[in-house]
Coordinates of C-alpha atoms in Angstrom, one line a residue:
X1 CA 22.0 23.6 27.6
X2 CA 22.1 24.7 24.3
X3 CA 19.4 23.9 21.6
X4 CA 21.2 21.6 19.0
X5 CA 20.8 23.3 15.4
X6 CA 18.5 21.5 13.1
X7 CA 20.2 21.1 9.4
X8 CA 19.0 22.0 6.4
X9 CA 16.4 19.6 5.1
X10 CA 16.3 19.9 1.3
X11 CA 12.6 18.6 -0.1
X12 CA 13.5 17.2 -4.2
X13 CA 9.9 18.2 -4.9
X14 CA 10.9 22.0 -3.3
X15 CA 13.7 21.6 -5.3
X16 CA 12.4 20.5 -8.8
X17 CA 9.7 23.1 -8.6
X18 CA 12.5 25.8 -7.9
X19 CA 14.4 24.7 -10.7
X20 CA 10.9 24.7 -13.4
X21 CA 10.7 28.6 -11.8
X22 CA 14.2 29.2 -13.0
X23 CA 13.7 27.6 -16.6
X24 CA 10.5 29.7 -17.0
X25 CA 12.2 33.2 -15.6
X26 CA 15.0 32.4 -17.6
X27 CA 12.6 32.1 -20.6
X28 CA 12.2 36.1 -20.7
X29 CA 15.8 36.5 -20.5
X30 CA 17.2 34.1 -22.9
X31 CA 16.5 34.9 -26.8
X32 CA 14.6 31.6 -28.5
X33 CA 16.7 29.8 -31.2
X34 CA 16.9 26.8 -33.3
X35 CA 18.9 24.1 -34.5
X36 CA 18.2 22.7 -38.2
X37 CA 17.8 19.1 -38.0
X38 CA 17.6 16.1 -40.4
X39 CA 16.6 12.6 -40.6
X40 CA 20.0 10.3 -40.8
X41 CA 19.0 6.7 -40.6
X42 CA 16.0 7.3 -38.9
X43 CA 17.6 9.3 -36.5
X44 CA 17.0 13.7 -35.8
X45 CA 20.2 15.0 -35.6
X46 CA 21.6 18.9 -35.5
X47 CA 22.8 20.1 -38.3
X48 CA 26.2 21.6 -37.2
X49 CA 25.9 25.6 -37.7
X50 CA 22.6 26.1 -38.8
X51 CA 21.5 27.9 -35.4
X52 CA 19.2 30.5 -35.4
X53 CA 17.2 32.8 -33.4
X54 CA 13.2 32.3 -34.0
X55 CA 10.2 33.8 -32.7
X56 CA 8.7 32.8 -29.9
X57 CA 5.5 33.6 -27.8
X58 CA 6.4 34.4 -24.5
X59 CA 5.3 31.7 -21.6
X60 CA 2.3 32.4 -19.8
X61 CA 2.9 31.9 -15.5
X62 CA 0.4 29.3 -15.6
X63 CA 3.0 27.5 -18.0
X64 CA 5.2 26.9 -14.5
X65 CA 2.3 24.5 -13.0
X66 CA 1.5 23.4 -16.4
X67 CA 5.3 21.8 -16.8
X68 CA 4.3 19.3 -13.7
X69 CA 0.9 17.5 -15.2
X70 CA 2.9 17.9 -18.6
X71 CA 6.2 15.7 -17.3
X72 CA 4.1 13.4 -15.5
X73 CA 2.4 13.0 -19.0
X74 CA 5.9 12.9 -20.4
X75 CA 7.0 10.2 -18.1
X76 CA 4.2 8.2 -17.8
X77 CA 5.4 5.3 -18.8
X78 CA 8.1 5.2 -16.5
X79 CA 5.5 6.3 -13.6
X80 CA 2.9 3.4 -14.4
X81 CA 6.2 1.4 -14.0
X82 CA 6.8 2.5 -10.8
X83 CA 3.5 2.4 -9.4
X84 CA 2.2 -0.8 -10.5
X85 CA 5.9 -2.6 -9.7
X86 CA 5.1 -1.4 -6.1
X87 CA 1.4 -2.9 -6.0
X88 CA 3.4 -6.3 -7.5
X89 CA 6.1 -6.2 -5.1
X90 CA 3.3 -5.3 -2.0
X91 CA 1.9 -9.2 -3.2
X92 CA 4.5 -11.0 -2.8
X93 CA 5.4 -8.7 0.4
X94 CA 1.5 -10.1 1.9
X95 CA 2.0 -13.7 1.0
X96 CA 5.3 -13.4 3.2
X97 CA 7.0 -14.6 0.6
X98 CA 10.0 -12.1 0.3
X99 CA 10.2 -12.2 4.1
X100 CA 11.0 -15.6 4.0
X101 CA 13.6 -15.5 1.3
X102 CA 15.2 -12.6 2.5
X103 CA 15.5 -14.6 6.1
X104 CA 17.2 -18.2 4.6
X105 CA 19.6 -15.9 2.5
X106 CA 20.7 -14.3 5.8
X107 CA 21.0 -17.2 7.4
X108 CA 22.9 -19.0 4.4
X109 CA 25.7 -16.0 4.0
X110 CA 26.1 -16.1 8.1
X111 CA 26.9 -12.7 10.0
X112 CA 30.0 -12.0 8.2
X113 CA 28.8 -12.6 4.6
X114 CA 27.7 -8.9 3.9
X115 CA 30.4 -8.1 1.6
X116 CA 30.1 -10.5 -0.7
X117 CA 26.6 -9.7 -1.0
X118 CA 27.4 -6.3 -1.5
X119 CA 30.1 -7.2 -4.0
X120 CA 27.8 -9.7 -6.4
X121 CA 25.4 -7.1 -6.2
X122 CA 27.0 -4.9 -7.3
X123 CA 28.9 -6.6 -10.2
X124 CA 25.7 -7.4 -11.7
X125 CA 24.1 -3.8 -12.1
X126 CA 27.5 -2.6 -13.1
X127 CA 27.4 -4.9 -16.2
X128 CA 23.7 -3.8 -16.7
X129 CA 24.7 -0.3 -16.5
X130 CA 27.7 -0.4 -18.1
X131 CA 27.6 -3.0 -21.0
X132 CA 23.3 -2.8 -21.8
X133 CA 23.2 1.1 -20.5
X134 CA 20.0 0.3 -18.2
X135 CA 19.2 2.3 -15.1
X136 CA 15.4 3.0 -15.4
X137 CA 14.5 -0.3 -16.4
X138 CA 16.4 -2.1 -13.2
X139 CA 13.8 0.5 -10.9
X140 CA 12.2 -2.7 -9.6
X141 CA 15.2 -4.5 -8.1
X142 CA 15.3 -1.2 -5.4
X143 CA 12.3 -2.7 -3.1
X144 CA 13.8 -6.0 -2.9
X145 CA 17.6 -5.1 -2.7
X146 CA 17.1 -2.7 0.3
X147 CA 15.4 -5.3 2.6
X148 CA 17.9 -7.9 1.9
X149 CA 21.1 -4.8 3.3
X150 CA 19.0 -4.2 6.0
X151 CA 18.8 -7.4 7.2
X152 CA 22.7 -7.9 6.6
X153 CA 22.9 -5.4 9.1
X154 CA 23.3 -2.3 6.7
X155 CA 21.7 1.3 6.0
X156 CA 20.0 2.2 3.2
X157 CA 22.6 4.2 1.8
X158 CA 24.5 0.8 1.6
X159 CA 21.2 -0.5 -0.3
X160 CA 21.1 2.2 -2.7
X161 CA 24.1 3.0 -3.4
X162 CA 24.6 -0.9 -4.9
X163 CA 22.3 0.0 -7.6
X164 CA 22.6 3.9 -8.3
X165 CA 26.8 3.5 -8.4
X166 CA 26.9 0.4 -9.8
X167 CA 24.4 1.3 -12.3
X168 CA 25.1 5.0 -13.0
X169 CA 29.0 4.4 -12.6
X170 CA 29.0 1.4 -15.3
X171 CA 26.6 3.6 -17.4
X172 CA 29.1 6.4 -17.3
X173 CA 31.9 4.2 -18.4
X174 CA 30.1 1.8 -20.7
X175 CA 32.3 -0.2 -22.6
X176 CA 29.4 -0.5 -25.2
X177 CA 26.5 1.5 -23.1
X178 CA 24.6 2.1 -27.0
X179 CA 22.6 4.9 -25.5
X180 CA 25.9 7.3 -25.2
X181 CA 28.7 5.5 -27.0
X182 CA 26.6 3.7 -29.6
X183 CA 24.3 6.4 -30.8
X184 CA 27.6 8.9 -30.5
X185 CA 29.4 6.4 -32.8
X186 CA 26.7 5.9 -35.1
X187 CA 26.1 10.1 -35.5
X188 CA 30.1 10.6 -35.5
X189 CA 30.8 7.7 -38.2
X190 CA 33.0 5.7 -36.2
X191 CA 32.7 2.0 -36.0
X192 CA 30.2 1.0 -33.2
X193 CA 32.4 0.4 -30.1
X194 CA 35.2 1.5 -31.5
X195 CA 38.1 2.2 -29.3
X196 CA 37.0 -0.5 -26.6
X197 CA 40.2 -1.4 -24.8
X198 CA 40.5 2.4 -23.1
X199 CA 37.5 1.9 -21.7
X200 CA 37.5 -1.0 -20.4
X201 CA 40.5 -0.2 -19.0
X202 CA 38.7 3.0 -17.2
X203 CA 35.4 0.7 -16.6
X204 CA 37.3 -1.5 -14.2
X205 CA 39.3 0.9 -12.7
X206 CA 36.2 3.0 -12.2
X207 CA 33.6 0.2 -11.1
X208 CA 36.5 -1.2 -8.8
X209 CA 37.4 2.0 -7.1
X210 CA 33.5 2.6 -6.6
X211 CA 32.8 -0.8 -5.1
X212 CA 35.6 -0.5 -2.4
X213 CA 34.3 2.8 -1.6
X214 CA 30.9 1.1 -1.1
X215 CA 32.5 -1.6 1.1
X216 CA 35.0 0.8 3.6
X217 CA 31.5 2.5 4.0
X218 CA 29.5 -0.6 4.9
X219 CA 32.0 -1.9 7.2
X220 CA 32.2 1.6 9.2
X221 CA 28.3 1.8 10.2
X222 CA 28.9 -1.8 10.5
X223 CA 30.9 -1.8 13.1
X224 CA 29.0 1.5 14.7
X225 CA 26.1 1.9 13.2
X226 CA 26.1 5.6 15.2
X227 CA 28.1 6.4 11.9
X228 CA 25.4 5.5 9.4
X229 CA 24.9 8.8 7.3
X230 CA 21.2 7.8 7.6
X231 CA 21.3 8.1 11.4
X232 CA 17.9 9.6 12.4
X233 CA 16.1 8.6 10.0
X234 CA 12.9 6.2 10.4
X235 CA 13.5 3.4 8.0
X236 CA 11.9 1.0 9.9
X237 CA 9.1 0.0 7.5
X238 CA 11.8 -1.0 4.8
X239 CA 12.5 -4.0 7.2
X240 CA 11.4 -7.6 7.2
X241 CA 11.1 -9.2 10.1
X242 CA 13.1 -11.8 10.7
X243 CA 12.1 -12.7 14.3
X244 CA 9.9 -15.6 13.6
X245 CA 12.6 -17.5 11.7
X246 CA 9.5 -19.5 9.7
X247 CA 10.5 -22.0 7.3
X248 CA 9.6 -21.8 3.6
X249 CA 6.2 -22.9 2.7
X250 CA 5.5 -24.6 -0.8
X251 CA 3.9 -21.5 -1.9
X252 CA 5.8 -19.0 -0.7
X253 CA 8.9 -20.7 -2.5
X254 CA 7.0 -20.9 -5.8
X255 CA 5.9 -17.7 -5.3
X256 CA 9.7 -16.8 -5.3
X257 CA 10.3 -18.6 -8.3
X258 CA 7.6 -16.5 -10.4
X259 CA 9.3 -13.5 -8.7
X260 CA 12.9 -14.8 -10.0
X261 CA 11.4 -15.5 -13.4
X262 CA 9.8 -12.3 -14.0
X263 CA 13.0 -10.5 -13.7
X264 CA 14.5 -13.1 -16.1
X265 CA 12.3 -12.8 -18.5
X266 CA 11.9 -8.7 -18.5
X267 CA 15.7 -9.1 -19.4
X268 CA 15.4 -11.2 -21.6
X269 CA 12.2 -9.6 -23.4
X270 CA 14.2 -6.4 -23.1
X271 CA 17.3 -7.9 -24.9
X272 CA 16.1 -10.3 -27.1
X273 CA 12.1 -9.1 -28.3
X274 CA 12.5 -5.3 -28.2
X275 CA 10.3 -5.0 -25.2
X276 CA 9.3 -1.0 -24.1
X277 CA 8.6 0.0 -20.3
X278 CA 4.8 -1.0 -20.7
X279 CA 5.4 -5.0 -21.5
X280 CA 7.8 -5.1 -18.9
X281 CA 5.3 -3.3 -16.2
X282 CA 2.8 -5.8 -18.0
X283 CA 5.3 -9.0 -16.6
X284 CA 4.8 -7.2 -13.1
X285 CA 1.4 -7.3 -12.9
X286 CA 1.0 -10.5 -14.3
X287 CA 3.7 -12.3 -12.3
X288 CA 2.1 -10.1 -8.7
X289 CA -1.7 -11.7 -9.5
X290 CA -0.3 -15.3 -10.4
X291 CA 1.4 -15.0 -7.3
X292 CA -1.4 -14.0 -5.2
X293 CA -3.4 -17.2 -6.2
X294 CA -0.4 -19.1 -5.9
X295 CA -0.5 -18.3 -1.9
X296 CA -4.1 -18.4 -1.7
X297 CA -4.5 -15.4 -1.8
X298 CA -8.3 -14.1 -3.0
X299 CA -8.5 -11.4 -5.8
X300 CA -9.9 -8.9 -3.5
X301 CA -6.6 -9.5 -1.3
X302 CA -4.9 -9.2 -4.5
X303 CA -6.4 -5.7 -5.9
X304 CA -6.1 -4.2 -2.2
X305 CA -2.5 -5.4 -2.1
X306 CA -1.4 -3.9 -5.5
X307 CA -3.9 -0.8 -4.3
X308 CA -1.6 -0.7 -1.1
X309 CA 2.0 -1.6 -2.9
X310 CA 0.6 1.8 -5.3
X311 CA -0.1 4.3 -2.7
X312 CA 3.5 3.5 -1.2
X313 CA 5.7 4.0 -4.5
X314 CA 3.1 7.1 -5.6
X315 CA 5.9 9.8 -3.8
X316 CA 8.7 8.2 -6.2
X317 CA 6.6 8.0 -9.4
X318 CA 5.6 11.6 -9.2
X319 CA 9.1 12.5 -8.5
X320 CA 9.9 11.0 -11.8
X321 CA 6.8 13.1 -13.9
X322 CA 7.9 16.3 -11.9
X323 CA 11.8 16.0 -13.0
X324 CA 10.2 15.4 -16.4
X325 CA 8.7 18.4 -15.9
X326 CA 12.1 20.6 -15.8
X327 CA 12.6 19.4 -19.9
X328 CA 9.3 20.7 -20.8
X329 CA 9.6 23.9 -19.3
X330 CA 12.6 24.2 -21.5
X331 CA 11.3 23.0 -24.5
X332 CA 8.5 25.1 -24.3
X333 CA 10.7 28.3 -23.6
X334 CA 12.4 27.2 -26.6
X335 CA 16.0 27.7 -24.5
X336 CA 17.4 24.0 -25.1
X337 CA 19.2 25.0 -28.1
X338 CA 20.3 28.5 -27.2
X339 CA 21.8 27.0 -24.1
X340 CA 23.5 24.2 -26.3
X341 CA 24.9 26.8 -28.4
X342 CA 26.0 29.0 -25.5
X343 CA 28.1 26.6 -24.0
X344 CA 29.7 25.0 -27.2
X345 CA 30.8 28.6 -27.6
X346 CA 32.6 28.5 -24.5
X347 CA 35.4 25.9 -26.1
X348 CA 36.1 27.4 -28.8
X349 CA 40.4 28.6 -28.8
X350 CA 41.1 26.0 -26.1
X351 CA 43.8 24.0 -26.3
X352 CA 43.7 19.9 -26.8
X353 CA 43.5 18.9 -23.1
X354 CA 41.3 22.1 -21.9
X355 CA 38.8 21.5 -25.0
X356 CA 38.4 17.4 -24.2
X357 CA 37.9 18.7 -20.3
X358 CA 35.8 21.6 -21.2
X359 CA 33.2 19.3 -22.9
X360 CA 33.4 17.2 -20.0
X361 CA 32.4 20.0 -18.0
X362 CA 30.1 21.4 -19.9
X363 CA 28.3 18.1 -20.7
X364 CA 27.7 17.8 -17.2
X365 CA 26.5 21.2 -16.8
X366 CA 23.9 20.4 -19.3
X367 CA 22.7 17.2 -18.0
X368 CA 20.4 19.5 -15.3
X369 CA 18.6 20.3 -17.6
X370 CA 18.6 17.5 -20.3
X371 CA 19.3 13.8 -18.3
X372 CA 18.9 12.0 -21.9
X373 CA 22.0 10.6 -22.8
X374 CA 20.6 9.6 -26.0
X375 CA 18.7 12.9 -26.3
X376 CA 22.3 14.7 -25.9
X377 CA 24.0 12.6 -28.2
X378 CA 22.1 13.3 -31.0
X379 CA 21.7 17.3 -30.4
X380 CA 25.6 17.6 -29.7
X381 CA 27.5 15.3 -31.6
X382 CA 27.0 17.5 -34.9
X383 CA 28.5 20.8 -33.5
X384 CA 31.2 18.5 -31.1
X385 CA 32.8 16.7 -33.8
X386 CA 33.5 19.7 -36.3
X387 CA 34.8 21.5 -33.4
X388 CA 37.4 18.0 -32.8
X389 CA 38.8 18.6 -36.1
X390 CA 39.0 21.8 -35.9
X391 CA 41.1 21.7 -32.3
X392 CA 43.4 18.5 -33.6
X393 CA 41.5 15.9 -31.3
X394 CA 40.0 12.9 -32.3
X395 CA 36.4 11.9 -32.9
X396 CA 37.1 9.1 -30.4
X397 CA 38.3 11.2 -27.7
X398 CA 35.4 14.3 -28.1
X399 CA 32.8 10.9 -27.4
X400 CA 34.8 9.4 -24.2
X401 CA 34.7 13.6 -22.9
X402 CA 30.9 13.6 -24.1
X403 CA 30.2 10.0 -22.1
X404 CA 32.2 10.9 -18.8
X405 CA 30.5 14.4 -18.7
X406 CA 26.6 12.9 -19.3
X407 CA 27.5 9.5 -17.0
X408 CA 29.4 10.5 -14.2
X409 CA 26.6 13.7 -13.4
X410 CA 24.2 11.5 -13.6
X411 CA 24.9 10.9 -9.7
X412 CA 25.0 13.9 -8.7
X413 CA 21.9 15.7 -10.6
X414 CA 18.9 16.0 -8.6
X415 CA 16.9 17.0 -11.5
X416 CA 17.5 13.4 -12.6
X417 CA 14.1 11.5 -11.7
X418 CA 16.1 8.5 -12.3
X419 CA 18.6 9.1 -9.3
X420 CA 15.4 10.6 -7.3
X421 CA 13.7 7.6 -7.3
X422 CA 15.9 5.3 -6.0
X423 CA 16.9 8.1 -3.1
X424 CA 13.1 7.7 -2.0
X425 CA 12.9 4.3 -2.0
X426 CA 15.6 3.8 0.7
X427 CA 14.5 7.4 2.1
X428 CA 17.4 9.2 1.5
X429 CA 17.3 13.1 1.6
X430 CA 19.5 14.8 -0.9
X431 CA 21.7 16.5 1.6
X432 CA 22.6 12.8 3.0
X433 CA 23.4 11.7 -0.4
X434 CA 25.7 14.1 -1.1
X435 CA 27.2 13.8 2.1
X436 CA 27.9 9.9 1.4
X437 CA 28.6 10.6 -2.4
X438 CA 30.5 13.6 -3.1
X439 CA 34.2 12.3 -2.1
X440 CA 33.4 9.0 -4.6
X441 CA 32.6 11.9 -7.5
X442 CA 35.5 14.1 -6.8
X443 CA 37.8 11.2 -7.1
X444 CA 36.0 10.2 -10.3
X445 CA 36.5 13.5 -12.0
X446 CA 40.4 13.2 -11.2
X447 CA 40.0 10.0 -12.6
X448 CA 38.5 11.1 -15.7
X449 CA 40.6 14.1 -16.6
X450 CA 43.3 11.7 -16.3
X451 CA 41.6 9.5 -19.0
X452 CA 41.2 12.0 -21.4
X453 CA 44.9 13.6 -20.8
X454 CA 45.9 9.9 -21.6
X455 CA 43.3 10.1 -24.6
X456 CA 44.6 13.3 -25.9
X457 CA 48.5 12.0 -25.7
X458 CA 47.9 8.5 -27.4
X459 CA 46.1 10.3 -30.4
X460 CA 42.9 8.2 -29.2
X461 CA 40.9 6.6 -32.1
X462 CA 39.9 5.7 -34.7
X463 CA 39.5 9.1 -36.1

């Protein structure tokens, strides 16, 4: 009998750290240069062909294990987040609270209410992605989404896949996603917004094709679960059980409330008081003690819990400060902005079309190494809109090319700590990712060459 061959397991970590050897080789190789940059309304921007080669010390090897502590540093906002949202969620998961919950909504839907759960799920972090432009900040709906598709009789994939697609996917599209189209607007001069109905019009057509992806999917391992991508895999801690069928005591369903209203109000703080990542990670750990007393809980239960809840999420927040890492190696190589220059090169004597797909292309090339949106938009929108003009396209168009490239890749990058970190919380290796998720992106990528063909035709604007 022969032995069955093992496949290849790829490690992010391995992978990251590969990627910071890379940036640091390609340090020696790639001459420093510059950008000029000014202060428009408060905001850096390039100043379109002021590049420039500079000096620049060579980077030491110790500079390769220097760029993890560095990222983490980087990111630590994002990884305090992360852990302390797990030591919140581990309360509520001790008072067998969530449990409960999670057990009276399966019961309420019934066996065959899956898809709709999926589908309202889904709808909501597609507006949050794709009209607000969150995906970091919705991190703590991950450890209480993936329970609730398990129980439904689903993978984690299933899990996931609600929140990265319908997140990353609205982001992509945004209709009014300000950290893309807004901050492109505002450094292009157009009218904040501007040129909505198009992408609307790609936002549903986008979101919609994503979500019955999702659903054929669910319904397959459904109905054999031998088909699950995830088939193998030990993901049996991620479940609740649901064999006791308890009923709801007083304290575990006001514990539930205080769980509800903490997410209410981090979106509202977020929307309405300018909240950063620490005073929403603050409303977590406020919400996880107040809900340890409410279920009697004592405060040494409490600190072990969150201690507990920690150690569990510590693999995805250093996942996060080690993809964080990948940036600072390149900043401190001082190769952003000779790679930046490099590839806006590349477009230069294209025609209309090939010129709105090339900056698609390379847009997503260059979100490897830079996953800011934001942070692209403002070093690229100076040297992308001169070069619009100059090729007959519109300002309008160059930004729906710029938002497809930096959205869509966004799924597919594994130097992305945001994607990373909802991949580990449903325990998803890479390979199994792309195995679920590649046929969704090559059907997006027809979709939006498509788009900007239409784009380029219609004289897409204004300006």
């Amino acid at each position: 009998m022969k032995e069955k061959k093992k496949g290849i397991k790829i490690n992010a970590f391995c992978l990251l750290f590969c990627v910071i050897i890379i940036c640091a080789l390609a340090s020696y190789v790639i001459t420093p240069g510059t950008f000029e940059r000014q202060i428009v309304d408060g905001r850096t921007v390039v100043v379109p062909g002021s590049y420039h080669v500079i000096e620049k010390a060579a980077l030491s090897p110790l500079a390769i294990f220097n760029a993890i502590p560095n990222g983490i540093i980087g990111a630590a906002n994002m990884v305090v987040l992360i852990l302390l949202v797990g030591g919140s969620i581990e309360v509520y998961n001790k008072s067998g609270a969530i449990n409960a919950g999670i057990g009276k909504l399966v019961k309420s839907v019934g066996s065959k209410g899956g898809p709709l759960v999926i589908s309202v799920f889904f709808a909501v972090f597609a507006v949050l992605g794709g009209f607000l432009g969150w995906i970091e900040v919705c991190i703590p709906f991950a450890p209480l989404i993936i329970p609730i598709l398990l129980a439904l009789g689903y993978d984690t994939i299933v899990a996931v896949s609600i929140l990265v697609l319908g997140l990353m996917v609205g982001f992509a599209i945004g209709p009014t996603n300000i950290y893309t189209v807004g901050i492109a607007h505002q450094v292009s001069q157009l009218p904040i917004f501007s040129g909505i109905k198009l992408r609307l019009i790609a936002y549903f057509i986008f979101t919609g094709i994503t979500l019955i992806y999702i659903l054929m999917y669910a319904a397959k391992i459904k109905k054999d679960p031998e088909k699950s991508y995830m088939k193998g895999i030990d993901v049996s801690d991620l479940n609740v059980d649901l064999s006791k069928n308890a009923e709801i005591t007083k304290s575990q369903s006001m514990a539930l409330v205080i769980l509800v209203l903490t997410f209410v109000i981090s979106v509202y703080g977020m929307l309405k008081l300018k909240w950063s990542i620490v005073d929403m990670t603050g409303v977590f750990l406020l919400s996880g003690i107040i809900a340890g007393f409410v279920t009697k809980m004592s405060a040494s239960d409490i600190a072990d819990s969150f201690i507990e809840g920690s150690k569990g999420a510590m693999g995805g927040a250093m996942i996060v400060g080690v993809a964080r890492g990948v940036q600072w190696i390149l900043e401190q190589g001082g190769i952003i902005d000779p790679i930046i220059n490099g590839l806006s090169q590349l477009l230069d004597g294209l025609p209309p079309v090939g010129s709105a797909i090339g900056v698609f292309i390379v847009v997503s090339l260059l979100n490897a190494l830079v996953p800011s949106g934001s942070g692209k938009a403002m070093a690229l929108m100076p040297i992308l809109m001169p070069l619009a003009e100059l090729i007959g396209i519109t300002r309008q168009t160059m930004i729906l090319a710029y938002q497809f490239g930096d959205g869509i890749s966004n799924i597919f990058w594994f130097t992305y700590g945001g994607l990373l970190i909802f991949l580990s919380y449903g325990k998803i290796p890479l390979a199994r990712w792309y195995k679920f998720v590649m046929p969704l992106i090559a059907v997006m990528i027809v979709l939006a060459v498509i788009f900007l063909s239409i784009a380029v035709k219609i004289g897409y604007g204004p300006a």
